[in-house]
Coordinates of C-alpha atoms in Angstrom, one line a residue:
X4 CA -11.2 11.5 4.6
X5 CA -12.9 15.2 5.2
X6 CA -15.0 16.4 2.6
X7 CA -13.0 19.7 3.1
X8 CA -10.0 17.9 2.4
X9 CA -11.5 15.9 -0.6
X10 CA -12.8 19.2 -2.2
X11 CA -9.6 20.7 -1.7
X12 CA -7.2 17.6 -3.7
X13 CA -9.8 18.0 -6.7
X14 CA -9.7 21.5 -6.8
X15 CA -5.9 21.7 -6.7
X16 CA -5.5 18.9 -9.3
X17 CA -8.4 20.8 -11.8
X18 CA -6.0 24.3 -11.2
X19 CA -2.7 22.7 -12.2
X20 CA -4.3 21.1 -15.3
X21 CA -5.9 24.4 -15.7
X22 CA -2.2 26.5 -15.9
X23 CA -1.0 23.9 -17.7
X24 CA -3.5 23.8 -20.4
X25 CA -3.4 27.6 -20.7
X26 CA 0.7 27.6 -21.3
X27 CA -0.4 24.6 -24.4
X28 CA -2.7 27.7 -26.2
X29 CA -0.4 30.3 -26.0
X30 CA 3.0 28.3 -27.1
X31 CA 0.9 26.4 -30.0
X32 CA -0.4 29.8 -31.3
X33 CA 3.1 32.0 -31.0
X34 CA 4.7 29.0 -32.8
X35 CA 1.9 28.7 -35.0
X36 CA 1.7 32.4 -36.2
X37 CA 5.8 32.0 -36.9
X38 CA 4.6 29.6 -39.9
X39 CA 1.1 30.7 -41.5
X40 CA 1.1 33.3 -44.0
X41 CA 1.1 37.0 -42.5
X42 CA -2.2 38.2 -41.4
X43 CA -3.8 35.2 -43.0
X44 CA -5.4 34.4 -39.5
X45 CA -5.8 36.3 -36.2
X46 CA -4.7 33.9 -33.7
X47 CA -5.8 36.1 -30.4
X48 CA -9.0 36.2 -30.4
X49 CA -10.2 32.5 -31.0
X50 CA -8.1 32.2 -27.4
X51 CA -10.3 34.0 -25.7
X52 CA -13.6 32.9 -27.0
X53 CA -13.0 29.5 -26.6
X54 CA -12.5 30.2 -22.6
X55 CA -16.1 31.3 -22.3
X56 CA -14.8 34.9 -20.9
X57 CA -15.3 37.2 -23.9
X58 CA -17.3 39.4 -21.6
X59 CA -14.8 39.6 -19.0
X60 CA -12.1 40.1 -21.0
X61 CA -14.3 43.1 -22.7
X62 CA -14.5 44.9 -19.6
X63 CA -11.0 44.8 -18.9
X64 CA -9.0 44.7 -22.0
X65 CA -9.7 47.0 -25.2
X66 CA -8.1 45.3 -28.0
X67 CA -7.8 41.4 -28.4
X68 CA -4.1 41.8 -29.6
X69 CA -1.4 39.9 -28.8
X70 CA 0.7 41.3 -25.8
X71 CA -3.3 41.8 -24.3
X72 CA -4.3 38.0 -24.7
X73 CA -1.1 37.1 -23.5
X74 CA -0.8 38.9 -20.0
X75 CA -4.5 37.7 -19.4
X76 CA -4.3 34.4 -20.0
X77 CA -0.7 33.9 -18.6
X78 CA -0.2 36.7 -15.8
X79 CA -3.6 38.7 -15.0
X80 CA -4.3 37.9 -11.2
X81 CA -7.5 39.9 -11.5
X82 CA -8.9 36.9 -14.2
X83 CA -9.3 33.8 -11.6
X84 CA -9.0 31.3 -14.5
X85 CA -5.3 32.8 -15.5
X86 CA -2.0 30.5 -15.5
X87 CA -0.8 32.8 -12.3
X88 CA -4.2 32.6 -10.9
X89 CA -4.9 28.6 -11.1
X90 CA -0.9 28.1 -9.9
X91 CA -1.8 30.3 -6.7
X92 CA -5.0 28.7 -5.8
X93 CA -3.7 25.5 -6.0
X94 CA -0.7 26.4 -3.9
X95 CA -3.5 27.9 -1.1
X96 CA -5.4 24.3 -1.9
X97 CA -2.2 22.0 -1.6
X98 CA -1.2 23.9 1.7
X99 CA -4.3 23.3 3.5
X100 CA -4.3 19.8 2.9
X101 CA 0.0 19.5 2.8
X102 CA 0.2 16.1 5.3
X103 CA -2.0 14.1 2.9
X104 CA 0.8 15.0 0.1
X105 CA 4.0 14.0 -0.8
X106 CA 6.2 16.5 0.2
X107 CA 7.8 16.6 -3.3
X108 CA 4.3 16.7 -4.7
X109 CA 3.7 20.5 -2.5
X110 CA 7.5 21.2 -3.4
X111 CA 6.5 21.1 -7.1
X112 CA 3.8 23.2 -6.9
X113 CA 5.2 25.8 -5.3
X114 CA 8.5 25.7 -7.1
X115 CA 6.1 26.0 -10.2
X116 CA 4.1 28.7 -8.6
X117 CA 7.4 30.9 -8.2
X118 CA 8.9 29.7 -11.7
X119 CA 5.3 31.4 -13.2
X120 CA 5.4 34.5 -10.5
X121 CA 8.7 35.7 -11.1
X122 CA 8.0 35.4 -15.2
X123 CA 5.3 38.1 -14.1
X124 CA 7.1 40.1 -11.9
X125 CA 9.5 40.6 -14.7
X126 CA 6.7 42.5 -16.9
X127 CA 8.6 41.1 -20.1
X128 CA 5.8 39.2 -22.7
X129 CA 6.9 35.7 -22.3
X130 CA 8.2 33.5 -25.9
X131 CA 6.7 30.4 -26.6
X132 CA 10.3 29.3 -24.7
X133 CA 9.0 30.1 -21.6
X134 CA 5.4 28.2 -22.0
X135 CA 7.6 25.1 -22.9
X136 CA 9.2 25.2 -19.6
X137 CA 5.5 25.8 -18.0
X138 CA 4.7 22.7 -19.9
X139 CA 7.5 20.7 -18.8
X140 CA 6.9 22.1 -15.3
X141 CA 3.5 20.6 -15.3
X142 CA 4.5 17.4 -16.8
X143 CA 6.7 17.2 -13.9
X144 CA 4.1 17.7 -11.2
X145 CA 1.9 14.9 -13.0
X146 CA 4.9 12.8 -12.5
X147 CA 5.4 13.2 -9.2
X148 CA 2.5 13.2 -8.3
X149 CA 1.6 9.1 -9.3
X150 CA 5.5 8.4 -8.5
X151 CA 5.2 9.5 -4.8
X152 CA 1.6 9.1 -3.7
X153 CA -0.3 6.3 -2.7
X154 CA -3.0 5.6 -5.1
X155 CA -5.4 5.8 -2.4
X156 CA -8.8 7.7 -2.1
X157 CA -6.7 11.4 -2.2
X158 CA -4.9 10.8 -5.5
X159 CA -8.2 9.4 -7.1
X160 CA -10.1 12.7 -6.0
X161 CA -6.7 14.5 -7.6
X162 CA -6.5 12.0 -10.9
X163 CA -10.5 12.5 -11.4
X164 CA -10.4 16.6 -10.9
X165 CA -7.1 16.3 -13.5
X166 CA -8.7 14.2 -16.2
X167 CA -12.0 16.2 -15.9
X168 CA -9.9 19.2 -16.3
X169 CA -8.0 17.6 -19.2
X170 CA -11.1 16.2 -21.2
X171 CA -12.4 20.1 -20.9
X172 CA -9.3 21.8 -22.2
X173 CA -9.2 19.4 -24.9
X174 CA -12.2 20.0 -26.1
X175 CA -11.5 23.7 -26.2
X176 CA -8.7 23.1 -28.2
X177 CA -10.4 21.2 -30.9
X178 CA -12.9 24.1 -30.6
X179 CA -10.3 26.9 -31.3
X180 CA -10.7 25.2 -35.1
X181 CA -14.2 26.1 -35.1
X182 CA -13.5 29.9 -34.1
X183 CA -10.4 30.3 -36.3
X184 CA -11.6 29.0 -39.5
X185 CA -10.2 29.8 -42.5
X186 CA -10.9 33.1 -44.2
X187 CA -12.0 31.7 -47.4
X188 CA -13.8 27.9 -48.1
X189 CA -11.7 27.6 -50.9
X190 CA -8.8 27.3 -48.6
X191 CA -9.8 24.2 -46.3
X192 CA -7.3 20.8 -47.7
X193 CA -4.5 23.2 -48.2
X194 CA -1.1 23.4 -47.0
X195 CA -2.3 25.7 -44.5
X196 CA -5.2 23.8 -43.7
X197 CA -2.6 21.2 -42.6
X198 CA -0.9 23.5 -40.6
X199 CA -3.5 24.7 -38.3
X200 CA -4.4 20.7 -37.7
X201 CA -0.8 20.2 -37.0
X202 CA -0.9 22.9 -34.3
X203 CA -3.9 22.0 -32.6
X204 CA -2.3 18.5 -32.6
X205 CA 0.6 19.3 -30.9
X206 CA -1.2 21.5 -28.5
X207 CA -2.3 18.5 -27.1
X208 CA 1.2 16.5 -27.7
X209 CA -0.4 14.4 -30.1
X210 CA 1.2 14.9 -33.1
X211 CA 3.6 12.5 -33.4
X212 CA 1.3 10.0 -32.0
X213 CA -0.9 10.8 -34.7
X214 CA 1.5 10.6 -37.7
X215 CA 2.1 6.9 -36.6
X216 CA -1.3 6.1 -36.7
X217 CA -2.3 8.0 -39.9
X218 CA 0.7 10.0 -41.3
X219 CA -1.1 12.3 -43.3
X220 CA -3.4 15.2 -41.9
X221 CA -7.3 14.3 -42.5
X222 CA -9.7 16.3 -40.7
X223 CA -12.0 13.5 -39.9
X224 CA -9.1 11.5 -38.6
X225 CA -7.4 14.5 -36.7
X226 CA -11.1 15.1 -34.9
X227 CA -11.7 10.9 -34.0
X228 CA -8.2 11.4 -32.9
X229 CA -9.1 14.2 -30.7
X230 CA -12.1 12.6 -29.5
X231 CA -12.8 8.9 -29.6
X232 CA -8.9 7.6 -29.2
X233 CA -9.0 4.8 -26.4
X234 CA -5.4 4.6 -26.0
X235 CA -3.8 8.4 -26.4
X236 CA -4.2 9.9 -22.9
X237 CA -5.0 13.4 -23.4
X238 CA -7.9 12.3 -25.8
X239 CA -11.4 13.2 -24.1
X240 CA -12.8 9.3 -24.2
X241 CA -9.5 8.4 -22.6
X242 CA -9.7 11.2 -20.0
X243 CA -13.9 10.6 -19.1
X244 CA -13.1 6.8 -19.1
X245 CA -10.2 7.4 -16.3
X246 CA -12.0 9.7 -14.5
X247 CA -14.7 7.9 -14.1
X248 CA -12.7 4.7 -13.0
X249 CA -11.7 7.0 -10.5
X250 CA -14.8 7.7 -9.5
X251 CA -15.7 3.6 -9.2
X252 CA -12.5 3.7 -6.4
X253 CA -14.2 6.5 -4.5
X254 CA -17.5 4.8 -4.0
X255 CA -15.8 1.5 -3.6
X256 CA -13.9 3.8 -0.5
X257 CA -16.9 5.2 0.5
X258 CA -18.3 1.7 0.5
X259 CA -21.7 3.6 -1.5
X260 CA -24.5 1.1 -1.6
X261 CA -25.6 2.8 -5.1
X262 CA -24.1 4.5 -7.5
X263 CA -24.1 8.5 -6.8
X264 CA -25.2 11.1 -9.3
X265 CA -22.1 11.9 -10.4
X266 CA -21.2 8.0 -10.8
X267 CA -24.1 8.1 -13.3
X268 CA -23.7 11.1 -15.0
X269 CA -20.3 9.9 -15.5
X270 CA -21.1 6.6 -17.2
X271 CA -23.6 8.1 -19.1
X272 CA -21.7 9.9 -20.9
X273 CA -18.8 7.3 -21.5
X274 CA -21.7 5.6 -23.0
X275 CA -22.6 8.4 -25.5
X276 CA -19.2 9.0 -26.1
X277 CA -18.7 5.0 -26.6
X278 CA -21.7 5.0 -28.8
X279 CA -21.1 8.0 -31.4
X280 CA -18.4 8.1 -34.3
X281 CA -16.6 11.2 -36.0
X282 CA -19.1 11.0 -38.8
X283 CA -22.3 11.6 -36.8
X284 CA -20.3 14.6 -35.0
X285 CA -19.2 16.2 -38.1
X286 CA -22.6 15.8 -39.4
X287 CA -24.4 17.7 -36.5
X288 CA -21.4 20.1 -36.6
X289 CA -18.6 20.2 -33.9
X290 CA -18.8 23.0 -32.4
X291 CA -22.3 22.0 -30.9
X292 CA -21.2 18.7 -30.2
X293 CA -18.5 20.1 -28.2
X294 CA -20.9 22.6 -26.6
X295 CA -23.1 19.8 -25.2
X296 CA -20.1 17.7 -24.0
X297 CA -18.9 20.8 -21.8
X298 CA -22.1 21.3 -20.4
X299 CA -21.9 17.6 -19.4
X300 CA -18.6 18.0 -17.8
X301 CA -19.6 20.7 -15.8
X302 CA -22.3 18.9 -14.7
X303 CA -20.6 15.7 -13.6
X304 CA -18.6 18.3 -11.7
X305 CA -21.0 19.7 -10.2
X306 CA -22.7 16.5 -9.4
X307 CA -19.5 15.1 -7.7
X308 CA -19.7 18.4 -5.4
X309 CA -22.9 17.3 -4.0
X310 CA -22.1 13.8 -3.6
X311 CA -18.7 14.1 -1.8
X312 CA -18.0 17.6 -0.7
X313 CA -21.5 18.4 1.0
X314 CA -21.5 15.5 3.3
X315 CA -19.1 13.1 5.4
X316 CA -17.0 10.5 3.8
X317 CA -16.4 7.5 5.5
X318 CA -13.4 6.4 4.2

């Protein structure tokens, strides 16, 4: 396989997890601002920090409002991490690498693509209706794309740029807690406590899972569940541990003598992640925790492009 074609089946995977992801924030938060107590919490703005854009969205955008956080996150084209955005660039991806696809796999994409562009073209602000369809869009890519593939070195290049994508957004969602605390201390436990745990929950399409596990909302038990969970797929231990078994089948392919850097940097932190409980991240505070793990992501990314995408495969 070419390196240019490798490069290009992560990056499409990583941009329709991307869209995907984004359409999870904005339904959770318009369904979540339906059943908090009015102007108990602003909603919008925790969106945008958690992206890591603040200063791009600053230059563009004047008030972090809702119709404004919407259209960035959903339809901007000029932002190159929006929904319409990471749809479009992983149509261009999919296209230059079409014949080692299914064709239903490209057919998906670009019916998504279209589904998403017309929303925009429309210039109506989207309900939480419409980010279910996105949603159910995606899960229908995923679908096809382990239904009709060969789980061969292409889809492990697209299952590895998908769960590191996944782990990511996850993580960002548990962080939207830290950024939209409650106003007063007095308030964490309560009813509405519950509720904001509840959303970020089912931003991730965990809650039900959840409730048969542990029924009632507990923080500590709502952030293990987030984390450390071996067995829901959308947790981040689940997600690093798939991706790096994807990794192990791309060096097996590759028929690599020793592991590469990104192999490493992979297993090392399964390892940490393997070897740390909810208690000792609460205790050093979540929000850094979650900090360090995204810098790790990035740089098993990273790591992966110089291994793979600089050089010639031989498989």
């Amino acid at each position: 396989m070419l390196a240019r074609v490798a490069e290009s089946i992560y990056w499409m995977s990583r941009q329709m997890e991307r869209a995907e992801n984004l359409s999870r924030f904005l339904e959770v938060t318009l369904n979540f601002i339906l059943d908090q107590p009015e102007n108990l919490v602003d909603p919008w703005e925790p969106l945008i920090q958690v992206t890591g854009d603040t200063q791009w969205y600053s230059e563009h955008y004047s008030r972090f409002d809702r119709p404004s956080v919407i259209h960035f996150l959903a339809f901007d084209d000029r932002y190159p991490n929006s929904m319409l955005s990471s749809l479009r660039y992983a149509r261009e991806n999919a296209r230059g690498v079409r014949e080692t696809l299914s064709s239903e796999t490209f057919e998906q994409i670009n019916d998504f693509y279209h589904f998403v562009n017309d929303a925009a073209l429309q210039k109506v602000e989207p309900t939480a209706d419409f980010f279910d369809q996105v949603r159910q869009q995606a899960l229908l890519w995923n679908g096809i794309l382990d239904g009709t593939m060969s789980h061969d070195i292409g889809w492990h290049f697209a299952n590895f740029g998908r769960l590191i994508e996944r782990a990511d957004k996850t993580s960002r969602i548990l962080d939207v807690k830290y950024f939209n605390l409650l106003p007063r201390v007095d308030d964490v436990g309560t009813a509405v406590d519950d509720i904001q745990w509840s959303a970020l929950l089912l931003a991730i399409s965990g809650f039900e899972a959840y409730r048969r596990e542990h029924h009632l909302i507990d923080i500590e038990k709502v952030v293990d569940f987030f984390i450390f969970n071996r067995r829901f797929p959308r947790s981040i231990l689940s997600c690093v541990a798939g991706a790096d078994w994807s990794l192990s089948q791309i060096e097996d392919a590759c028929s690599s003598a020793q592991p590469r850097s990104a192999k490493q940097a992979s297993l090392g932190l399964r390892h940490r992640l393997a070897n740390t409980n909810v208690k000792e991240v609460l205790a050093g505070g979540m929000h850094q925790f979650i900090d360090t793990l995204q810098v790790e992501l990035n740089d098993i990314g990273e790591a992966l492009n110089q291994d793979y995408f600089q050089v010639t495969l031989n498989a």
